[in-house]
Coordinates of C-alpha atoms in Angstrom, one line a residue:
M260 CA -0.3 0.0 0.2
D261 CA 0.9 3.9 -1.0
V262 CA 2.3 5.8 2.1
M263 CA -0.9 7.5 3.5
L264 CA -0.9 11.1 4.8
M265 CA -3.1 11.6 8.0
I266 CA -5.9 14.6 7.5
A267 CA -6.6 15.4 11.0
D268 CA -9.5 17.1 12.9
L269 CA -8.2 21.1 13.1
G270 CA -11.1 22.1 15.4
V271 CA -14.7 22.5 16.2
C272 CA -17.4 19.8 14.7
G273 CA -20.7 20.0 13.2
G274 CA -23.2 21.2 15.5
V275 CA -26.8 20.2 15.9
E276 CA -29.0 22.6 13.5
N277 CA -31.6 24.5 15.8
S278 CA -34.5 26.7 14.3
W279 CA -34.5 30.0 14.2
E280 CA -34.7 32.4 17.4
R281 CA -37.3 35.0 17.5
D282 CA -37.7 37.9 18.8
S283 CA -40.3 41.4 18.6
N284 CA -38.5 43.5 21.1
G285 CA -35.4 43.5 20.0
E286 CA -33.0 46.5 20.0
F287 CA -33.7 47.8 16.3
A288 CA -37.3 47.2 16.8
T289 CA -37.6 49.5 19.8
R290 CA -35.8 52.0 18.0
F291 CA -37.9 51.8 14.9
R292 CA -40.4 52.1 16.9
S293 CA -39.7 55.1 18.7
D294 CA -38.7 56.8 15.0
L295 CA -41.9 56.3 14.0
L296 CA -43.6 58.1 16.7
Q297 CA -41.2 60.6 16.1
N298 CA -42.0 61.0 12.4
D299 CA -38.1 61.0 11.7
S300 CA -38.2 63.6 8.4
S301 CA -34.7 62.1 7.5
D302 CA -36.9 58.9 6.5
T303 CA -39.2 60.7 3.4
V304 CA -38.5 58.8 0.3
L305 CA -37.1 60.3 -2.6
S306 CA -39.4 59.2 -5.7
D307 CA -43.0 59.3 -6.0
L308 CA -42.8 55.7 -8.0
T309 CA -42.0 53.8 -5.0
A310 CA -44.9 51.7 -5.0
N311 CA -45.3 51.6 -1.0
T312 CA -43.4 54.4 1.2
S313 CA -43.6 52.1 4.4
H314 CA -41.0 50.0 2.5
S315 CA -38.8 52.5 2.1
L316 CA -38.8 53.7 5.6
L317 CA -38.3 50.0 7.4
L318 CA -35.2 49.6 4.4
G319 CA -34.1 52.4 5.0
K320 CA -33.6 52.4 8.6
W321 CA -32.7 48.8 8.4
L322 CA -30.0 49.6 6.1
R323 CA -28.9 52.9 7.9
N324 CA -28.8 50.7 11.0
C325 CA -26.8 48.1 9.1
D326 CA -23.9 50.7 7.8
E327 CA -23.5 52.4 11.5
K328 CA -23.5 49.2 13.8
H329 CA -22.3 46.1 11.6
E330 CA -18.5 46.5 11.2
K331 CA -18.5 42.8 9.6
C332 CA -21.4 43.9 7.1
H333 CA -18.7 46.5 5.6
R334 CA -17.3 45.9 1.6
P335 CA -14.8 43.0 2.1
S336 CA -11.5 44.3 2.9
G337 CA -9.1 45.4 -0.6
K338 CA -12.3 45.9 -2.3
E339 CA -13.3 49.6 -1.4
N340 CA -13.4 50.8 -4.7
F341 CA -14.5 47.6 -6.5
W342 CA -17.2 48.8 -9.4
P343 CA -18.7 46.2 -11.6
K344 CA -17.8 46.9 -15.7
R345 CA -21.4 48.3 -16.5
V346 CA -24.3 49.6 -14.5
I347 CA -27.7 50.9 -15.2
Y348 CA -27.9 54.6 -14.1
V349 CA -31.7 54.7 -12.4
G350 CA -31.7 58.9 -10.7
D351 CA -33.7 60.3 -13.6
P352 CA -36.8 58.7 -13.8
N353 CA -37.7 59.8 -17.1
K354 CA -34.5 58.5 -18.7
L355 CA -32.5 55.4 -17.4
T356 CA -28.9 55.1 -18.8
L357 CA -26.0 52.4 -19.3
V358 CA -22.5 53.6 -17.9
E359 CA -19.6 52.3 -17.4
E360 CA -17.8 55.2 -15.7
Q361 CA -17.3 54.7 -12.1
P362 CA -18.9 57.7 -10.3
Q363 CA -17.1 58.7 -7.3
G364 CA -18.9 58.6 -3.7
E365 CA -21.6 56.2 -4.7
D366 CA -23.4 52.6 -4.2
F367 CA -25.1 50.0 -6.6
L368 CA -27.6 47.8 -5.7
V369 CA -28.3 44.4 -7.6
L370 CA -31.0 42.2 -8.6
S371 CA -31.0 38.1 -7.8
H372 CA -34.7 37.1 -9.8
C373 CA -35.7 34.4 -12.0
W374 CA -35.4 34.4 -16.0
G375 CA -38.4 32.5 -16.1
P376 CA -39.6 30.8 -19.4
L377 CA -38.6 33.4 -21.9
T378 CA -39.3 33.3 -25.6
D379 CA -36.3 34.5 -28.1
Q380 CA -38.7 37.7 -28.6
D381 CA -38.4 38.2 -24.9
K382 CA -34.3 37.8 -25.1
K383 CA -33.8 40.4 -27.8
R384 CA -36.6 42.9 -26.8
F385 CA -35.1 43.0 -22.7
C386 CA -31.6 41.6 -23.1
T387 CA -28.4 44.0 -23.7
T388 CA -26.6 43.1 -27.2
S389 CA -24.0 44.1 -29.2
E390 CA -27.2 45.2 -31.3
N391 CA -28.4 47.6 -28.7
Y392 CA -25.9 48.5 -26.5
G393 CA -25.1 51.4 -27.9
S394 CA -28.5 52.6 -28.0
R395 CA -29.0 52.1 -24.4
K396 CA -25.8 53.5 -23.0
L397 CA -27.6 56.8 -24.6
G398 CA -30.3 56.4 -22.6
F399 CA -34.0 54.5 -22.8
S400 CA -36.8 53.8 -20.9
Y401 CA -38.4 52.7 -17.8
D402 CA -41.6 51.5 -19.5
E403 CA -39.6 49.5 -22.1
L404 CA -39.0 47.1 -19.4
P405 CA -40.5 43.9 -17.5
K406 CA -42.5 44.4 -14.3
T407 CA -39.7 42.9 -12.2
F408 CA -37.0 44.9 -13.5
Q409 CA -39.4 48.2 -13.0
D410 CA -39.6 47.2 -9.3
A411 CA -36.6 46.5 -8.8
I412 CA -35.6 50.2 -10.0
Q413 CA -38.4 51.5 -7.9
V414 CA -36.5 50.2 -4.5
T415 CA -33.3 51.7 -5.6
Q416 CA -35.0 55.2 -6.0
A417 CA -36.4 54.6 -2.7
L418 CA -33.3 53.9 -0.8
R419 CA -32.0 57.0 -2.6
K420 CA -29.6 55.1 -4.6
K421 CA -28.6 55.8 -8.2
Y422 CA -26.9 52.6 -9.8
L423 CA -28.5 49.4 -10.2
W424 CA -26.9 45.9 -11.7
I425 CA -28.7 43.7 -13.7
D426 CA -27.2 41.0 -15.4
A427 CA -29.5 41.0 -18.4
L428 CA -28.9 44.8 -19.1
C429 CA -25.5 44.7 -17.6
I430 CA -23.6 41.9 -19.5
I431 CA -23.9 41.7 -23.5
Q432 CA -25.8 38.7 -23.4
K433 CA -25.1 38.0 -27.4
G434 CA -22.7 39.4 -30.6
P435 CA -19.3 39.8 -31.2
D436 CA -19.2 41.9 -28.3
C437 CA -21.0 39.5 -25.7
D438 CA -18.5 39.6 -22.3
W439 CA -21.3 37.1 -20.5
E440 CA -18.4 34.5 -19.8
S441 CA -15.9 36.8 -18.5
E442 CA -18.2 38.8 -16.3
S443 CA -19.9 35.5 -15.0
K444 CA -16.7 35.2 -13.3
A445 CA -16.8 38.2 -11.8
M446 CA -20.1 37.9 -9.7
A447 CA -17.9 37.0 -6.4
D448 CA -16.9 40.7 -6.2
I449 CA -20.9 41.9 -7.3
F450 CA -22.4 40.7 -5.1
A451 CA -20.1 41.0 -2.5
C452 CA -19.4 44.5 -3.3
A453 CA -23.3 45.5 -4.0
Y454 CA -24.5 48.1 -1.3
C455 CA -27.4 45.6 -1.4
T456 CA -28.6 42.7 -3.3
I457 CA -32.5 43.2 -4.3
A458 CA -34.3 39.4 -3.8
A459 CA -37.4 39.1 -6.3
S460 CA -38.5 35.9 -4.5
S461 CA -41.9 36.2 -5.5
A462 CA -41.4 36.5 -9.0
R463 CA -41.3 33.7 -11.2
G464 CA -40.1 35.6 -14.2
W465 CA -39.0 39.1 -15.5
G466 CA -43.5 39.6 -16.4
D467 CA -44.3 39.0 -12.9
G468 CA -43.3 41.4 -10.4
F469 CA -42.3 41.4 -6.3
L470 CA -43.7 44.5 -4.8
K471 CA -46.9 44.1 -2.9
P472 CA -49.5 46.8 -3.0
Q473 CA -49.7 47.3 0.4
L474 CA -46.8 46.5 3.6
D475 CA -48.6 46.5 7.2
L476 CA -46.2 48.2 8.9
P477 CA -46.5 47.5 13.4
N478 CA -49.2 49.5 14.8
V479 CA -48.0 52.4 16.8
G480 CA -50.9 52.0 19.2
V481 CA -52.6 54.6 21.8
Q482 CA -51.3 57.2 23.6
G483 CA -47.6 57.1 22.2
R484 CA -47.0 53.0 23.2
P485 CA -46.0 51.3 20.1
S486 CA -47.3 47.7 19.6
T487 CA -46.8 44.6 17.3
P488 CA -49.1 42.3 16.0
T489 CA -48.3 39.2 16.2
C490 CA -46.1 37.7 13.8
M491 CA -46.5 34.8 11.5
C492 CA -43.1 34.9 9.5
D493 CA -41.9 31.8 7.9
F494 CA -38.2 32.7 6.7
D495 CA -37.7 28.9 6.0
K496 CA -40.8 28.4 4.0
D497 CA -40.9 32.0 2.6
V498 CA -37.2 32.5 1.5
D499 CA -35.2 28.9 2.2
K500 CA -37.8 26.8 0.4
G501 CA -39.1 29.1 -2.3
S502 CA -38.7 29.3 -5.7
L503 CA -35.9 31.5 -6.2
M504 CA -33.5 29.7 -3.7
K505 CA -34.0 26.7 -5.9
R506 CA -32.2 28.2 -8.5
A507 CA -28.5 27.4 -9.0
W508 CA -27.2 30.5 -9.7
V509 CA -29.2 32.6 -7.2
L510 CA -27.3 30.3 -4.3
Q511 CA -24.0 31.5 -5.3
E512 CA -25.9 35.4 -5.3
R513 CA -27.1 34.6 -1.9
V514 CA -24.0 32.8 -0.3
L515 CA -21.4 36.0 -1.6
S516 CA -23.7 38.9 -0.7
R517 CA -23.2 40.3 2.3
R518 CA -26.9 42.1 3.0
I519 CA -30.2 41.2 1.4
I520 CA -33.6 42.6 1.1
H521 CA -35.9 39.4 0.1
F522 CA -39.2 40.6 -1.4
T523 CA -41.7 37.2 -0.9
A524 CA -45.2 36.7 -1.3
A525 CA -46.0 36.7 2.3
H526 CA -43.8 38.6 3.8
T527 CA -40.7 41.5 3.4
Y528 CA -37.1 40.3 5.3
C529 CA -34.2 42.3 5.5
E530 CA -30.9 40.1 5.7
C531 CA -27.4 40.4 7.2
G532 CA -24.7 39.2 9.0
D533 CA -26.7 40.2 12.4
G534 CA -29.7 37.8 11.5
V535 CA -32.8 38.5 9.9
L536 CA -35.1 41.3 10.4
C537 CA -39.3 40.2 9.0
E538 CA -41.5 43.3 8.2
Q539 CA -43.4 43.1 11.6
L540 CA -40.2 43.7 13.0
T541 CA -39.7 40.2 14.3
E542 CA -35.5 39.7 14.7
L543 CA -34.7 36.1 13.7
K544 CA -31.5 34.8 14.9
P545 CA -29.9 32.3 12.6
P546 CA -29.4 29.0 13.8
S547 CA -26.1 27.0 14.3
G548 CA -25.2 24.8 11.6
K549 CA -24.9 24.6 7.6
Q550 CA -26.9 27.4 7.3
Y551 CA -24.8 29.7 9.3
F552 CA -21.6 30.0 7.1
I553 CA -24.8 31.2 4.5
L554 CA -25.5 34.0 6.1
D555 CA -21.9 34.8 6.9
P556 CA -21.6 38.4 5.0
N557 CA -18.2 37.9 4.2
F558 CA -18.7 34.5 3.3
P559 CA -16.3 32.5 3.4
E560 CA -13.7 33.9 6.0
R561 CA -15.5 32.1 8.7
L562 CA -14.7 29.0 7.0
S563 CA -10.8 29.4 7.5
K564 CA -11.7 29.6 11.5
S565 CA -14.1 26.3 11.5
G566 CA -11.9 23.6 11.3
Y567 CA -11.2 21.1 9.0
E568 CA -14.2 18.5 9.6
R569 CA -16.7 21.2 10.0
T570 CA -15.3 23.0 6.8
A571 CA -15.6 19.1 4.7
D572 CA -18.9 18.9 6.4
F573 CA -20.2 22.3 4.7
V574 CA -18.6 21.8 1.6
Q575 CA -20.4 18.7 1.0
F576 CA -23.6 20.0 2.3
L577 CA -23.2 23.5 -0.4
F578 CA -22.6 21.2 -3.1
R579 CA -25.4 18.5 -2.4
K580 CA -27.4 21.5 -2.4
Y581 CA -26.4 23.4 -5.4
S582 CA -26.9 19.8 -7.6
V583 CA -30.1 19.8 -6.6
S584 CA -30.6 23.7 -7.7
C585 CA -32.6 24.2 -11.1
L586 CA -30.4 25.5 -14.1
S587 CA -32.1 27.2 -17.5
F588 CA -29.0 25.5 -19.4
E589 CA -27.1 22.5 -18.0
T590 CA -23.8 23.7 -19.3
D591 CA -24.0 26.5 -16.6
R592 CA -23.1 24.1 -14.0
E593 CA -19.9 24.8 -13.9
V594 CA -19.7 29.0 -14.0
A595 CA -22.9 29.2 -12.0
I596 CA -20.9 28.3 -8.9
Y597 CA -17.4 29.5 -10.3
S598 CA -17.0 32.8 -8.3
L599 CA -18.0 30.7 -5.5
V600 CA -15.8 28.4 -5.4
E601 CA -12.7 30.4 -6.5
R602 CA -13.3 33.0 -3.3
M603 CA -13.6 29.4 -1.0
G604 CA -10.2 28.0 -2.8
Q605 CA -8.6 31.3 -2.2
V606 CA -9.6 31.9 1.6
L607 CA -8.8 28.1 2.7
G608 CA -5.5 28.3 0.7
T609 CA -5.9 25.8 -1.4
E610 CA -6.4 24.7 -5.2
V611 CA -9.7 24.1 -6.6
R612 CA -10.4 22.4 -10.0
Y613 CA -13.9 21.9 -11.4
G614 CA -15.7 21.6 -7.7
I615 CA -13.2 19.5 -6.1
F616 CA -10.8 21.1 -3.2
G617 CA -7.4 20.0 -2.7
C618 CA -7.7 20.1 0.6
F619 CA -10.6 17.9 0.9
R620 CA -10.0 15.8 -2.1
G621 CA -10.1 12.8 -0.2
S622 CA -13.9 13.0 0.4
L623 CA -14.9 15.3 -2.3
L624 CA -13.5 13.1 -5.1
L625 CA -16.3 10.1 -4.2
W626 CA -19.1 12.0 -5.3
K627 CA -22.0 9.7 -6.5
R628 CA -24.9 10.3 -8.5
T629 CA -28.2 10.4 -6.9
H630 CA -31.2 11.0 -9.8
E631 CA -32.4 7.7 -10.4
N632 CA -32.0 8.6 -14.5
K633 CA -28.3 8.2 -14.7
T634 CA -28.5 9.9 -17.9
P635 CA -25.6 11.0 -19.8
P636 CA -22.7 13.6 -19.5
I637 CA -23.6 17.5 -19.5
P638 CA -22.7 18.7 -23.6
Y639 CA -20.4 21.2 -22.9
D640 CA -18.8 22.8 -25.5
K641 CA -15.4 21.2 -26.5
G642 CA -13.4 24.5 -25.2
R643 CA -15.3 24.1 -21.8
A644 CA -15.2 20.1 -21.4
V645 CA -15.2 19.4 -17.4
P646 CA -13.3 16.1 -16.7
S647 CA -15.0 12.6 -15.4
W648 CA -13.5 12.8 -12.4
S649 CA -15.6 15.9 -11.2
W650 CA -19.2 16.2 -10.5
M651 CA -20.2 19.1 -12.7
A652 CA -19.6 16.6 -15.3
Y653 CA -23.5 15.5 -15.0
P654 CA -26.8 17.1 -15.0
G655 CA -28.8 16.1 -11.2
G656 CA -27.7 15.7 -7.9
I657 CA -24.7 14.1 -6.0
G658 CA -24.0 12.8 -2.6
F659 CA -20.8 11.6 -1.3
I660 CA -19.9 7.8 0.1
S661 CA -17.3 9.1 2.5
D662 CA -17.7 10.2 6.4
T663 CA -16.0 13.3 6.9
T664 CA -16.8 13.4 10.5
R665 CA -14.6 10.3 11.1
G666 CA -11.3 11.3 9.4
L667 CA -10.0 9.5 6.4
L668 CA -6.5 8.7 5.2
V669 CA -5.7 10.4 2.0
P670 CA -3.3 9.4 -0.4
C671 CA 0.3 11.6 -0.7
S672 CA -0.4 14.7 -3.7
D673 CA 1.8 13.1 -6.0
D674 CA 0.0 10.1 -5.6
L675 CA -3.5 11.8 -6.7
G676 CA -3.1 15.0 -7.7
F677 CA -3.8 18.0 -10.2
V678 CA -1.7 18.0 -13.1
N679 CA -0.7 21.7 -14.9
D680 CA -2.9 21.6 -17.7
G681 CA -6.1 21.5 -15.2
Q682 CA -7.5 18.9 -16.9
A683 CA -6.6 15.6 -15.6
L684 CA -5.3 13.6 -12.1
S685 CA -1.9 12.1 -12.0
V686 CA -3.3 8.7 -10.2
K687 CA -2.1 5.5 -9.6
V688 CA -3.7 2.8 -11.3
R689 CA -4.6 -0.9 -9.9
K690 CA -6.0 -3.9 -10.7
F691 CA -8.6 -5.7 -8.5
R692 CA -7.3 -9.0 -7.7
G693 CA -8.7 -12.7 -6.4
T694 CA -11.7 -13.9 -7.6
C695 CA -14.1 -11.1 -6.6
R696 CA -17.4 -10.5 -9.0
M697 CA -20.1 -8.0 -9.6
E698 CA -23.3 -8.6 -9.0
Q699 CA -26.6 -5.9 -9.3
E700 CA -28.5 -4.7 -6.3
E701 CA -31.1 -2.2 -5.9
E702 CA -29.3 1.1 -6.2
E703 CA -25.4 -0.3 -6.2
H704 CA -23.7 -3.2 -7.6
A705 CA -21.7 -5.3 -5.4
I706 CA -18.4 -7.3 -4.8
F707 CA -18.5 -10.6 -4.0
D708 CA -15.7 -12.8 -3.2
G709 CA -17.6 -16.5 -3.0
T710 CA -20.7 -15.7 -1.0
E711 CA -19.2 -13.1 1.4
K712 CA -19.7 -9.2 0.1
V713 CA -16.6 -7.5 0.0
G714 CA -17.4 -4.1 -1.4
S715 CA -20.0 -2.0 -3.0
L716 CA -19.5 0.4 -6.5
W717 CA -21.9 3.2 -7.9
F718 CA -22.0 3.7 -11.3
D719 CA -22.1 7.6 -12.9
V720 CA -24.4 6.0 -16.6
A721 CA -26.5 3.4 -16.9
D722 CA -24.8 1.6 -19.4
H723 CA -23.6 -1.9 -18.9
I724 CA -20.0 -1.7 -18.1
Q725 CA -18.0 -4.9 -17.7
F726 CA -16.2 -5.5 -14.2
Q727 CA -13.4 -7.3 -16.0
D728 CA -12.7 -3.8 -17.5
C729 CA -12.6 -1.9 -14.9
F730 CA -9.3 -0.6 -12.5
C731 CA -9.1 1.6 -9.6
V732 CA -7.5 4.4 -7.6
V733 CA -7.4 4.6 -4.0
V734 CA -8.8 7.9 -3.1
S735 CA -8.9 7.6 0.7
M736 CA -9.0 4.7 3.4
G737 CA -11.2 4.5 6.2
K738 CA -9.4 5.1 9.8
D739 CA -9.9 2.1 11.6
D740 CA -7.2 0.7 13.6
K741 CA -9.2 -2.2 14.8
K742 CA -9.3 -3.9 11.6
E743 CA -6.4 -5.9 10.2
D744 CA -4.9 -4.2 7.3
S745 CA -6.5 -6.9 4.9
R746 CA -10.1 -5.8 5.6
K747 CA -9.6 -2.2 5.8
T748 CA -11.8 -0.4 3.4
Y749 CA -10.4 1.4 0.2
Y750 CA -12.4 4.3 -0.8
V751 CA -11.8 4.3 -4.5
L752 CA -13.0 5.3 -8.2
I753 CA -14.0 3.0 -10.5
I754 CA -11.8 3.9 -14.1
R755 CA -11.4 2.2 -17.5
Q756 CA -9.2 3.1 -20.6
K757 CA -10.2 6.1 -22.5
V758 CA -11.2 4.9 -25.9
G759 CA -8.3 5.6 -27.9
G760 CA -5.8 4.5 -25.0
R761 CA -4.9 8.3 -24.1
G762 CA -5.3 8.2 -20.4
Y763 CA -8.6 6.9 -17.7
E764 CA -11.7 8.1 -17.3
R765 CA -14.1 7.8 -14.2
V766 CA -17.0 5.5 -14.2
G767 CA -18.0 5.2 -10.9
V768 CA -17.5 5.5 -7.5
G769 CA -16.9 2.6 -4.3
K770 CA -15.5 0.7 -1.6
V771 CA -13.8 -2.5 -1.1
E772 CA -11.2 -4.3 1.1
A773 CA -8.1 -3.5 0.6
Q774 CA -7.2 -7.6 -0.1
Y775 CA -9.1 -7.3 -3.1
V776 CA -6.9 -4.3 -4.8
S777 CA -3.5 -4.8 -6.3
I778 CA -0.3 -3.2 -4.1
D779 CA 1.5 -2.9 -7.6
C780 CA 0.1 0.0 -9.6
D781 CA 0.9 2.1 -12.6
T782 CA 1.3 5.7 -12.6
G783 CA -1.7 7.0 -14.8
M784 CA -3.6 10.5 -16.5
L785 CA -7.8 10.5 -15.2
W786 CA -9.2 13.0 -17.6

């Protein structure tokens, strides 16, 4: 057996997730009710376009409170002067313009939204393309835009801001000047540096809009005594389980944003690093565990202090959640989370390729497909091919066969590592040995030696694969010192030679007793 390196637990283990803690008498709620009684003149709104002045009153006060009291919600260090390549100027209600110059001392907001079912005519009419880019720099009308975009403009104006970023308008989507690929990889800075993210949670498409006709603010009460009606908000249902958060692109946008206003069908919520506030002034404190990381305004800074096992557990949770999120185009699977994983890799000080972090390769390479219909790989363009060892190569949900909470022994990087070209893994290729055979069971294939089950395999596609054509790569070994070496569990990738003989490709994943894996090995490239 090749030399293994022990990856030790570096700190805190994952805690039990609790429910949201509710408080209707928090500090912000008390001060806000007091300001209502005093009719604070600083809370007047800027524009008559605003659908509801009470939204402006609450949201403006919340953002100013966050600016003044939540240092952790400020712009990321070193990004104080970041500005997107282009934004929409909304300071003139009669004329919108697409601008590329960075103004001094200004903020911008961003819109997180569902595109919805769009026809080619819709895209041509609303999206910025090489054909209409020049005219939009000169100016275009508010009335030309769909309702969701109009509502986002109203919110931006009501918050006394003049600049708004919307992907469909600020990225040239089509034509010779298209910059979608480069701009899509700048999402980390765009959402992290925005003054606030507007989440159109109740809009299933551009035509729906998200501003409600009436927002009921807390009752001030009689004789100057504020009172708050019973709050029936359900943040998990309205936001976490809402249709917007099922979108793959939006998962990245939420995690990267430092603060968000969620406009749901039932309630409006303000979310930042201090927790969540609903429109009835009930303060919601986040539960511990995985969700807590998502609410980190400087994500993923907190991951660097959370210990190896808890961080690895969160990364698996994040990728499982992302894998079942919806994409209009399957080929966006790799790029829709690109900015997020790149930022995580930088903070963790590790190399990351195609959703695999070098420091967690012993568990992340051991993904398996969970969807019953094991369809072929995603048909990426030739220049954007994703290797077979990455879970991004296939559509649908994934799980992991390794248990990160008990520790793993992982091969040295020389035996299992990224190579310079970015597409391949350098691996040690081994054979199955002994008299073992494979039989299909319900959700997996079992490896038997006689009548004894000695391992399990999960294949990536539904194609019939001959066991005798398979090789394996030892990715990790279970840390169980009570067993003899020959009975230890090896966690392996199942591979076979590529057509044409140029290296190997992954076809599945499995676990098997060590005695059924050859000691001898050959060096190979896994594509």
